[in-house]
XYZ file of C-alpha atoms in Angstrom:
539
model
C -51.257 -91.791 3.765
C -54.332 -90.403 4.494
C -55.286 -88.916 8.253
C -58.534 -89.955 10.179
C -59.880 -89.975 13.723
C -62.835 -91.701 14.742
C -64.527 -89.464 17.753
C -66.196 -90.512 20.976
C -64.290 -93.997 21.360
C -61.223 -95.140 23.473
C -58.173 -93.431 23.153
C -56.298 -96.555 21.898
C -58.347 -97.272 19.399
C -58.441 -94.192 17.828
C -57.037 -94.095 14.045
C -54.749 -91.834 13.223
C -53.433 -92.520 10.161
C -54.304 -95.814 7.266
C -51.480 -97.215 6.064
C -52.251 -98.667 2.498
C -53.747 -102.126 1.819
C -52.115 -104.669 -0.470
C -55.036 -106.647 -1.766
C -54.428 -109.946 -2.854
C -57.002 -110.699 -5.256
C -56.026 -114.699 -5.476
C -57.094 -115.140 -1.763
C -59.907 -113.521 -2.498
C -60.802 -115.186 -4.753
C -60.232 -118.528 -3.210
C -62.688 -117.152 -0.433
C -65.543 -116.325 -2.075
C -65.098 -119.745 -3.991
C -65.745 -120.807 -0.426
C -68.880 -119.074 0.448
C -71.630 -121.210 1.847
C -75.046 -121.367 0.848
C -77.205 -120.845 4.251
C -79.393 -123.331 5.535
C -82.662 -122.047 6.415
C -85.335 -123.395 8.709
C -89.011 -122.268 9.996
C -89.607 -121.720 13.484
C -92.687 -119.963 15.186
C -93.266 -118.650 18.460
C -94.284 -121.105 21.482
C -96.164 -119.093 23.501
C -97.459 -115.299 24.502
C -95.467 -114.213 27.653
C -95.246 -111.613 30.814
C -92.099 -111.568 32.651
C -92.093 -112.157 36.545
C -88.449 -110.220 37.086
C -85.823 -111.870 39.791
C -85.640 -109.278 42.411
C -82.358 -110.834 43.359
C -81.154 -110.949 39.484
C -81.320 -108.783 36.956
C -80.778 -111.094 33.772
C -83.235 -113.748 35.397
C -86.870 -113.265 34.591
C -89.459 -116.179 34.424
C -91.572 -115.851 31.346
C -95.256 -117.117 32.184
C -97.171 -118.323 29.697
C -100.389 -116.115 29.089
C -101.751 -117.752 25.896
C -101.106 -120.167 23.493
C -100.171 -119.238 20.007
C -103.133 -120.803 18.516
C -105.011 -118.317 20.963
C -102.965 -115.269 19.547
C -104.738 -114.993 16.663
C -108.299 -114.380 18.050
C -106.837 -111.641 19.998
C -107.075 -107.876 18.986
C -104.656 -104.467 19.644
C -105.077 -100.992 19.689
C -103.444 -98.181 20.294
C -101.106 -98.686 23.206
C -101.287 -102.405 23.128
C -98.503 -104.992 23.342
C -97.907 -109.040 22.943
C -94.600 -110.239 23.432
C -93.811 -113.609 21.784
C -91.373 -116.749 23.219
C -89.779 -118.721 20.586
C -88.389 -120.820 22.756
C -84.883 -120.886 21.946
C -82.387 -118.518 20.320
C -82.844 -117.900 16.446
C -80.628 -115.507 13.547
C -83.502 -115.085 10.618
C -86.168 -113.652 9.054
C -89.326 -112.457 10.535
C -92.635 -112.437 8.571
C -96.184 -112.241 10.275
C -99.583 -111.048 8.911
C -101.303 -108.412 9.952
C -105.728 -108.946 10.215
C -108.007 -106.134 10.903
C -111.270 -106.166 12.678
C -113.106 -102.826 12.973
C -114.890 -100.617 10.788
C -112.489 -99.594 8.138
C -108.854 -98.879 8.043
C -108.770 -94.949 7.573
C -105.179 -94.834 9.060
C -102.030 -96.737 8.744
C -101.079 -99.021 11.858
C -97.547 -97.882 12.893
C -95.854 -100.692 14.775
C -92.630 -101.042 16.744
C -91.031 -104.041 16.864
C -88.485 -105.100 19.388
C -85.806 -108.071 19.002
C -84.772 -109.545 22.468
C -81.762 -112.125 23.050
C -82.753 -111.971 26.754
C -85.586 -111.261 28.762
C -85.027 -107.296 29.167
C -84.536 -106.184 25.841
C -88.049 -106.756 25.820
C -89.307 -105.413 29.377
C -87.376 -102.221 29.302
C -86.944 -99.539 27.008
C -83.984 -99.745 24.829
C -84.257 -95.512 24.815
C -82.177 -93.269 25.561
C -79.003 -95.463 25.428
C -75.664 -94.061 26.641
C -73.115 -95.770 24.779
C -69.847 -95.183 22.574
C -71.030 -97.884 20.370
C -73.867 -96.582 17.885
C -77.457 -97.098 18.717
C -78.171 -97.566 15.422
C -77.427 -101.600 16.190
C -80.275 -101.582 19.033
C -82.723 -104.273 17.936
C -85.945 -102.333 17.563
C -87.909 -101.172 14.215
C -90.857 -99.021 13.368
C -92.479 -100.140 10.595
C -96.012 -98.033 8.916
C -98.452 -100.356 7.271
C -100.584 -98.851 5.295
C -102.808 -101.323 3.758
C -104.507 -104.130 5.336
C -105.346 -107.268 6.077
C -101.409 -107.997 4.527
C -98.653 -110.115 5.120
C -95.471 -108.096 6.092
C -91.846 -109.283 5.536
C -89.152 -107.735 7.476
C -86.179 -107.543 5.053
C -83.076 -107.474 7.900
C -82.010 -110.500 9.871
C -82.384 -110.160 13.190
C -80.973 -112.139 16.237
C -83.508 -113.079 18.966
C -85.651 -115.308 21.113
C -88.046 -112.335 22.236
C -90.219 -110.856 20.307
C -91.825 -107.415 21.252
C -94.958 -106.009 19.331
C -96.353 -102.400 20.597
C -98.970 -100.936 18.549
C -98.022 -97.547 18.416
C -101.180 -96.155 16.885
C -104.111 -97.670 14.403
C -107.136 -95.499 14.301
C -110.381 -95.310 16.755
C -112.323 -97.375 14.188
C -109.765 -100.686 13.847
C -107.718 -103.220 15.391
C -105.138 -105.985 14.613
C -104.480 -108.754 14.495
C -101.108 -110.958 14.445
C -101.288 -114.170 12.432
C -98.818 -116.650 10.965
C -95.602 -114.997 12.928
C -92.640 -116.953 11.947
C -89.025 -116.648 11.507
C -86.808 -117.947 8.366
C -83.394 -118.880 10.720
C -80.209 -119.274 8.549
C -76.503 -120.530 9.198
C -74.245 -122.456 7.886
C -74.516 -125.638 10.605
C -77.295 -127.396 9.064
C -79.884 -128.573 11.701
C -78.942 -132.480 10.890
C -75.280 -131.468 11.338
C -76.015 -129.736 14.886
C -78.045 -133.207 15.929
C -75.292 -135.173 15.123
C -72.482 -133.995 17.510
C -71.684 -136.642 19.833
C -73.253 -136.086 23.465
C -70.605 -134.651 25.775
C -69.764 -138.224 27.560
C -70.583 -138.417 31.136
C -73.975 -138.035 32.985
C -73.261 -134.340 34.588
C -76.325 -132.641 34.036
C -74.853 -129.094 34.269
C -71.599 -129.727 31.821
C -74.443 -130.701 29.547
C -75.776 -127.986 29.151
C -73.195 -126.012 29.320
C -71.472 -128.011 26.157
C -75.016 -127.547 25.006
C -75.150 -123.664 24.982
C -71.756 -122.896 23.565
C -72.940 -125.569 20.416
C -75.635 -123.004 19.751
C -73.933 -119.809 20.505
C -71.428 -121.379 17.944
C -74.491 -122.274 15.240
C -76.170 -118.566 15.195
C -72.442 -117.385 14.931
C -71.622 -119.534 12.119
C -73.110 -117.334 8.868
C -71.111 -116.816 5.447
C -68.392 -115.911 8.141
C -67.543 -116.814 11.487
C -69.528 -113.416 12.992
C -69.073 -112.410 16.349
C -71.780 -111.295 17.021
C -75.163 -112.310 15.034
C -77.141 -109.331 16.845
C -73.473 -106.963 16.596
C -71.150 -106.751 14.696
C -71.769 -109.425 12.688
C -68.391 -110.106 10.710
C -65.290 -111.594 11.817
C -62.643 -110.572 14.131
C -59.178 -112.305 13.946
C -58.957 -112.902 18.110
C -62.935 -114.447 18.421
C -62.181 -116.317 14.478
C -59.250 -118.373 16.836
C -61.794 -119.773 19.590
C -64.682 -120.144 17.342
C -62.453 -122.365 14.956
C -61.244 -124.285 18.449
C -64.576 -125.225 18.968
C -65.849 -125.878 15.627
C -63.214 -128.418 15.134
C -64.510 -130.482 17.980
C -68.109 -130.412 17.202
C -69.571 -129.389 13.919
C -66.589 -129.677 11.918
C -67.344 -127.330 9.039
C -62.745 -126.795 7.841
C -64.390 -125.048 4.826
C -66.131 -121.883 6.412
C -62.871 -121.435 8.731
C -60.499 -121.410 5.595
C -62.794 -119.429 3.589
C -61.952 -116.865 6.655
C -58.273 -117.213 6.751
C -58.389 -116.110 3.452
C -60.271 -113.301 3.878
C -57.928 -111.830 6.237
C -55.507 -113.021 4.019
C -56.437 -111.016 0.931
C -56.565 -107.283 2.964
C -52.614 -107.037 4.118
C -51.603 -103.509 4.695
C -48.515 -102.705 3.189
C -46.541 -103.788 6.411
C -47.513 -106.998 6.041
C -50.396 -106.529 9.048
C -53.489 -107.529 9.198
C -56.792 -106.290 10.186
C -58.635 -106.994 13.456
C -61.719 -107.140 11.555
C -63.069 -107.096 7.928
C -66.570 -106.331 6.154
C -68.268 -108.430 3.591
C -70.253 -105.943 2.246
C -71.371 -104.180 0.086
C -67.237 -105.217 -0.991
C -64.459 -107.162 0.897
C -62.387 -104.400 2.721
C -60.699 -104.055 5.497
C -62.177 -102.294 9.124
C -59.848 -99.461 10.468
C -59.372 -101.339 13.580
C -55.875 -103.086 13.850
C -54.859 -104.825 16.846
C -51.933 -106.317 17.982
C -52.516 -109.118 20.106
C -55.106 -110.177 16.920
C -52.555 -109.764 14.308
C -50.236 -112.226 15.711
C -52.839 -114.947 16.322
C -53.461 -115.076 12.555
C -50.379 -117.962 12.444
C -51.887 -119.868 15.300
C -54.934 -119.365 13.647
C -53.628 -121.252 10.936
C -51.599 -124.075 12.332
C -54.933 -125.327 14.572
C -56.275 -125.479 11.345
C -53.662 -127.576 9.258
C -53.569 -129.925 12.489
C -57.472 -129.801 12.294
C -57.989 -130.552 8.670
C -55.168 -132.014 7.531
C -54.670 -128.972 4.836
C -51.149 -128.270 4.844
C -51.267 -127.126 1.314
C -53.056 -123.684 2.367
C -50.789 -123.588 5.302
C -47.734 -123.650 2.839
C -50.091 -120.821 0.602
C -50.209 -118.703 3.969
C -46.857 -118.492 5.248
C -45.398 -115.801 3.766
C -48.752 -113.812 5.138
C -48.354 -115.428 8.705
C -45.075 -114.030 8.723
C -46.208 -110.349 7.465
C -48.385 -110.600 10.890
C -45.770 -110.750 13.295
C -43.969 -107.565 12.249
C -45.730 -105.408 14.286
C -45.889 -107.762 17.428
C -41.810 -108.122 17.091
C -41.098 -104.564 17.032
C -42.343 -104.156 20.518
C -39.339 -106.286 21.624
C -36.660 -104.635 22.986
C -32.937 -105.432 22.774
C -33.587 -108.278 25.747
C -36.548 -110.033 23.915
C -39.405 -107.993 26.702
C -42.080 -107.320 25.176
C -42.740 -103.032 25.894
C -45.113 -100.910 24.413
C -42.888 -98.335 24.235
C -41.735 -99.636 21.436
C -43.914 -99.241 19.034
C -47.786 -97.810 18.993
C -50.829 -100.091 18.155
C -53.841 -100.998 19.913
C -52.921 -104.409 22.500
C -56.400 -105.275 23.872
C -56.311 -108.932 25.570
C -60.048 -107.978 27.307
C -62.187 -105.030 27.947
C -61.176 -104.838 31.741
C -60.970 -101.485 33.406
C -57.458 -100.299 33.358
C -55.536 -103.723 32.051
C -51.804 -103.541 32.195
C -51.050 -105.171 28.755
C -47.357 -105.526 28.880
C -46.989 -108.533 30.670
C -49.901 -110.666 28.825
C -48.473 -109.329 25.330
C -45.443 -110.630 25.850
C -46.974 -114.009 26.731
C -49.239 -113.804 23.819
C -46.377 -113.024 21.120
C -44.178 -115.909 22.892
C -47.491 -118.011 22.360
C -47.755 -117.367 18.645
C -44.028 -117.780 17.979
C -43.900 -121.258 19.425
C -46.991 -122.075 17.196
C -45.876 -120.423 14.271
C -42.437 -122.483 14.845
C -44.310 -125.864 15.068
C -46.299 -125.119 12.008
C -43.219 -124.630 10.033
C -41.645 -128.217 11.358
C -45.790 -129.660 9.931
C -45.092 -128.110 6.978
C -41.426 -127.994 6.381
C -40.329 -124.627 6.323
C -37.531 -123.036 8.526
C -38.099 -122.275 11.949
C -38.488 -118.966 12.109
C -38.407 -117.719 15.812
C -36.616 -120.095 17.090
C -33.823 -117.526 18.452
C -36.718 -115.023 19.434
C -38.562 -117.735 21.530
C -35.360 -118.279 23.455
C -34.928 -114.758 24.183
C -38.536 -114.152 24.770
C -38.360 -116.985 27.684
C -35.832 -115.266 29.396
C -37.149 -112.136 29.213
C -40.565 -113.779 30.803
C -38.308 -113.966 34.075
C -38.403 -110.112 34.319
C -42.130 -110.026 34.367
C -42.445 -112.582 37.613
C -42.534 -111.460 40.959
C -40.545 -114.026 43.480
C -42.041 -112.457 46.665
C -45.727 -112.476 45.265
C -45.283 -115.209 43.489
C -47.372 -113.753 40.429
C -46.363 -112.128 36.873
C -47.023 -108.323 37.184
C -47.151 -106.116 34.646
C -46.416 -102.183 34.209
C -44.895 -99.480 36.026
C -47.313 -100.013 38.863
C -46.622 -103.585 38.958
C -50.005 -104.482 38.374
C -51.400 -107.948 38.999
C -54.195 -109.715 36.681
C -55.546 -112.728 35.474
C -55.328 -111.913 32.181
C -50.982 -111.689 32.610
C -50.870 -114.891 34.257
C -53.047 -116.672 31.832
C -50.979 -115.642 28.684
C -47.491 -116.144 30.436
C -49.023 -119.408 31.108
C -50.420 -120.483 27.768
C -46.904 -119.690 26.294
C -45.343 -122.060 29.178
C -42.988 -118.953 29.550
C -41.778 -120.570 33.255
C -42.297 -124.417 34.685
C -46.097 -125.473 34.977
C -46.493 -125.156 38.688
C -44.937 -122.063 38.700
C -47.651 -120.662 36.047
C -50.246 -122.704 38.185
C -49.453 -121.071 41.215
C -49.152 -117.400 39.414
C -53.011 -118.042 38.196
C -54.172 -119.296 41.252
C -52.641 -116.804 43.050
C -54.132 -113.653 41.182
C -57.410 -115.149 41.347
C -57.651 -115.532 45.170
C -55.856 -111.557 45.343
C -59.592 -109.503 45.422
C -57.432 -106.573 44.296
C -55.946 -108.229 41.025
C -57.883 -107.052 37.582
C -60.108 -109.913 36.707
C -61.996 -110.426 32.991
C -64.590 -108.835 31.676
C -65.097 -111.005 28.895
C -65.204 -114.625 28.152
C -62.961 -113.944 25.685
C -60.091 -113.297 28.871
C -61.979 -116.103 30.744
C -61.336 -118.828 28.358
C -57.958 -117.981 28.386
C -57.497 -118.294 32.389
C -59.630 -121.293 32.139
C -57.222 -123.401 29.355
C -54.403 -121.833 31.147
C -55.086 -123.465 34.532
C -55.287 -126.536 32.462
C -52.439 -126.666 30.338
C -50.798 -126.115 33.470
C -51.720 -128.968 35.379
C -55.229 -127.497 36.867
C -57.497 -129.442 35.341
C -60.070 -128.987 38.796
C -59.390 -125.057 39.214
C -60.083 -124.902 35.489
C -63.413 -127.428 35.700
C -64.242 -125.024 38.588
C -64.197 -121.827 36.981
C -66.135 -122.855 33.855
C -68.855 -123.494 36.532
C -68.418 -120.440 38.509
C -68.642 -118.426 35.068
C -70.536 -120.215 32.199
C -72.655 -121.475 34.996
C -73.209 -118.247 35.999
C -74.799 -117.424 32.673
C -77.030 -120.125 32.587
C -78.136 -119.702 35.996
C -78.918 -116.226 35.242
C -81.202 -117.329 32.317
C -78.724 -117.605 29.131
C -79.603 -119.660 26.943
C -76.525 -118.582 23.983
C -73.480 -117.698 25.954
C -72.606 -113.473 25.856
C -70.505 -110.784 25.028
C -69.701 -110.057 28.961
C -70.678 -111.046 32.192
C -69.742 -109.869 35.343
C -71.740 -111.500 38.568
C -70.914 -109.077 40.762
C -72.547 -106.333 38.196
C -74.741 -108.084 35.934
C -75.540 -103.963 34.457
C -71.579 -104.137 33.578
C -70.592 -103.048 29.753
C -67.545 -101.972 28.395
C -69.796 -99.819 26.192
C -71.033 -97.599 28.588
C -75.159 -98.759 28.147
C -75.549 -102.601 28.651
C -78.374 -102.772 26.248
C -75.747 -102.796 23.403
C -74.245 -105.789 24.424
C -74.836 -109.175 22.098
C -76.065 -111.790 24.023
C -75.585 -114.132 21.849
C -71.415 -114.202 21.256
C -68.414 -115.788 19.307
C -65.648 -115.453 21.908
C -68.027 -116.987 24.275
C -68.690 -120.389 22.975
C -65.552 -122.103 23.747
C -66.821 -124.383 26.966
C -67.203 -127.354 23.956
C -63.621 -126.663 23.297
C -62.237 -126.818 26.984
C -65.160 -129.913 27.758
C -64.379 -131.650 24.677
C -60.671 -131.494 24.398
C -58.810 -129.604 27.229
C -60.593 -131.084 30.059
C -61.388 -134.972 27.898
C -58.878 -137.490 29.212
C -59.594 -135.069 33.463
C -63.450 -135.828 32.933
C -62.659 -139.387 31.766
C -60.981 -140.602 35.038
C -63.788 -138.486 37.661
């Protein structure tokens, strides 16, 4: 075993040792077998913008139009100069533009910086200095020299915007540019036939909508020879966002294909425990990230059944059982000798969100209840034993010693601590009666000193909770409140975080290192389309 740390990031997810991986070369096969061929589309700017900032919010800005794009290329920049470009809608691609001179002769390169904005500010403030834990190298800004000109340029990274910054860093005294034929190549693999033909959300409410609207093409731009997270950062696929992306894809673009190709990519990287990895890189080979998580390992068999119900495939099911069961090793030793889930058990990273200071005992143990009850209905679909059929017993009655009576909430920790994110998993694993997980949720969100989400990744887990549980209007109300919130503050793909109360709010330190445009986030389709279907029916 060889020893590592990784410096400058969270304690818990520090590394210290890599356990060997057990590659199974069959799965990964059977996944690259699977790898789509990207459908690519041209799209050009609409318009040259200025931004007229929201004093009263700090995502909102109202871009006003200050020439057409026919008008952009009679216009000249020097030194100092800068056009900022509105494509109109969110795009993962390829830029090219060409570069025209007018001036006397070109005795000095033109150095350029271009910047890649997902929202409005990327492109009205500087992206430098950053103070983050995440690297800056992912900030979406190049400087590129050209030396010779007039000359077409092609940018050979993909980028992820809807902004697009130009600042002429220097030409010479005796020449100017000009920017012609700016376009963008955009790739995934949602074709756009396939994204016109989802079916309208039914119903005539404007703001649901759009909503359903936004998560379809968060979901698109995420949807690339994986199911990325992140098309901006870190574009390749985590376990935990994998689950809702594949909840949502089901429902609307349907592509079974792209999702198994993934479940056998995690598939084919085991360690020799039988876990998995939170998180796996394409290139420049299939390997495996050193990030292992708990709560992601164990929703690899959920993961899975979704799918066989989805697709009908219970033949890769059958393939993936003996791997779904290598993924719960780690989760079950953190049980003690009463089925509670404790992380003194056993070390590993248990993440659930990014909120400050979350008491993960009390969710975990709703999470692994959640994934044995799936795991035990996937082996009825597909005729295996049930496998946790004694654990899930013992599990439900060790739920009990997680719920307060008096408060009338789950709590969590030595401290007892009280959060959304507890009540939400204790009540997606139905771990007591509905209206007693009802009433926990409820209760922790009207406490102002419970831990709330961060991430939508938490919030779409409150939000199905409240449903599953009977609160189909608390959970109708919160998708308002929240994905609302993003689209009244200007979003047009859903994000990595959001916090109304703190809009500059990152759990890396430096907002501008956030992806705007985010897997875990597009799951409103899901809760509209299937949660919330027969609810919305009957209003």
């Amino acid at each position: 075993m060889a020893e590592t740390e990784v410096v400058g990031v969270p304690a818990n997810q520090k590394v210290e040792r890599v356990l060997k991986t057990v590659r199974n070369e069959t799965f990964a096969q059977k996944a690259e077998a699977l790898k789509p061929k990207l459908h690519e589309w041209v799209d050009h700017p609409l318009s040259v913008v200025e931004f007229q900032p929201d004093p009263e919010a700090f995502f909102k800005c109202t871009p006003v139009r200050t020439h057409t794009i026919e008008e952009l290329s009679t216009l000249s920049y020097g030194k100092g100069d800068e056009v900022i470009l509105d494509f109109g809608s969110h795009r993962v691609g390829y830029l090219s533009f060409h570069v025209g001179v007018e001036g006397v002769n070109v005795d000095a390169p033109a150095r350029l910086r271009l910047t890649f904005g997902e929202i409005p500010y990327d492109v009205t403030e500087n992206l430098h200095p950053c103070e983050t834990w995440i690297s800056t190298s992912w900030l979406p800004d190049e400087v590129i020299n050209v030396d010779w000109l007039p000359t077409d340029v092609d940018m050979p990274r993909r980028y992820s915007f809807r902004y697009l910054k130009i600042e002429v860093i220097d030409t010479s005294p005796k020449y100017k540019v000009r920017f012609l034929d700016i376009k963008v190549r955009a790739v995934s693999a949602i074709s756009p036939l396939v994204a016109a033909g989802v079916p309208k959300l039914e119903g005539n409410d404007d703001e649901l909508i759009g909503i359903d609207r936004i998560s379809q093409v968060t979901l698109r731009d995420c949807m690339q020879t994986v199911f990325e997270d992140g098309p901006r950062r870190d574009r390749r696929v985590w376990l935990g966002d994998l689950r809702l992306q594949a909840l949502a894809n089901y429902c609307t673009f349907k592509d079974y294909d792209l999702v198994k190709r993934c479940l056998y990519l995690f598939a084919a990287l085991p360690r020799e425990d039988g876990s998995l990895p939170a998180c796996l890189f394409e290139k420049p080979k299939l390997s495996p990230a050193s990030d292992y998580i708990v709560d992601y390992d164990s929703l690899f068999g959920p993961i899975v059944y979704d799918y066989a119900v989805a697709s009908g495939d219970l033949e890769t099911a059958v393939e993936l059982w003996p791997t779904i069961l290598g993924s719960m090793k780690i989760a079950l030793a953190h049980l003690d000798e009463n089925g509670r889930f404790t992380s003194d058990a056993a070390a590993g990273w248990k993440f659930l969100d990014w909120s400050d200071g979350l008491e993960t005992d009390a969710g975990m143990h709703g999470l692994v209840l959640f994934c044995c009850k799936e795991i035990n209905r996937l082996a009825t679909l597909i005729g295996k034993p049930v496998p946790f059929a004694e654990v899930v017993s013992k599990m439900i009655v060790g739920a009990s010693s997680f719920y307060d009576d008096s408060l009338g909430v789950f709590v969590s920790g030595p401290a007892r601590q009280v959060s959304w994110s507890s009540q939400a998993w204790l009540g997606l694993a139905g771990a007591m009666d509905p209206q007693i997980c009802l009433k926990a949720i409820t209760t922790a969100m009207a406490d102002p000193k419970a831990v709330k989400p961060l991430t939508p990744y938490a919030y779409h887990h409150v939000a199905e909770s409240l449903a599953r549980n009977g609160g189909d209007e608390q959970c109708l109300r919160l998708m308002r409140e929240y994905w609302g919130g993003m689209v009244r503050a200007g979003a047009d793909t859903f994000w990595e975080c959001f916090d109304a109360e703190d809009s500059r709010r990152s759990p890396y330190g430096d907002c501008h290192n956030n992806s705007y445009c985010h897997a875990w986030s597009c799951t409103p389709s899901y809760l509209l389309r299937v949660v919330l279907k027969d609810f919305l029916a009957g209003t």
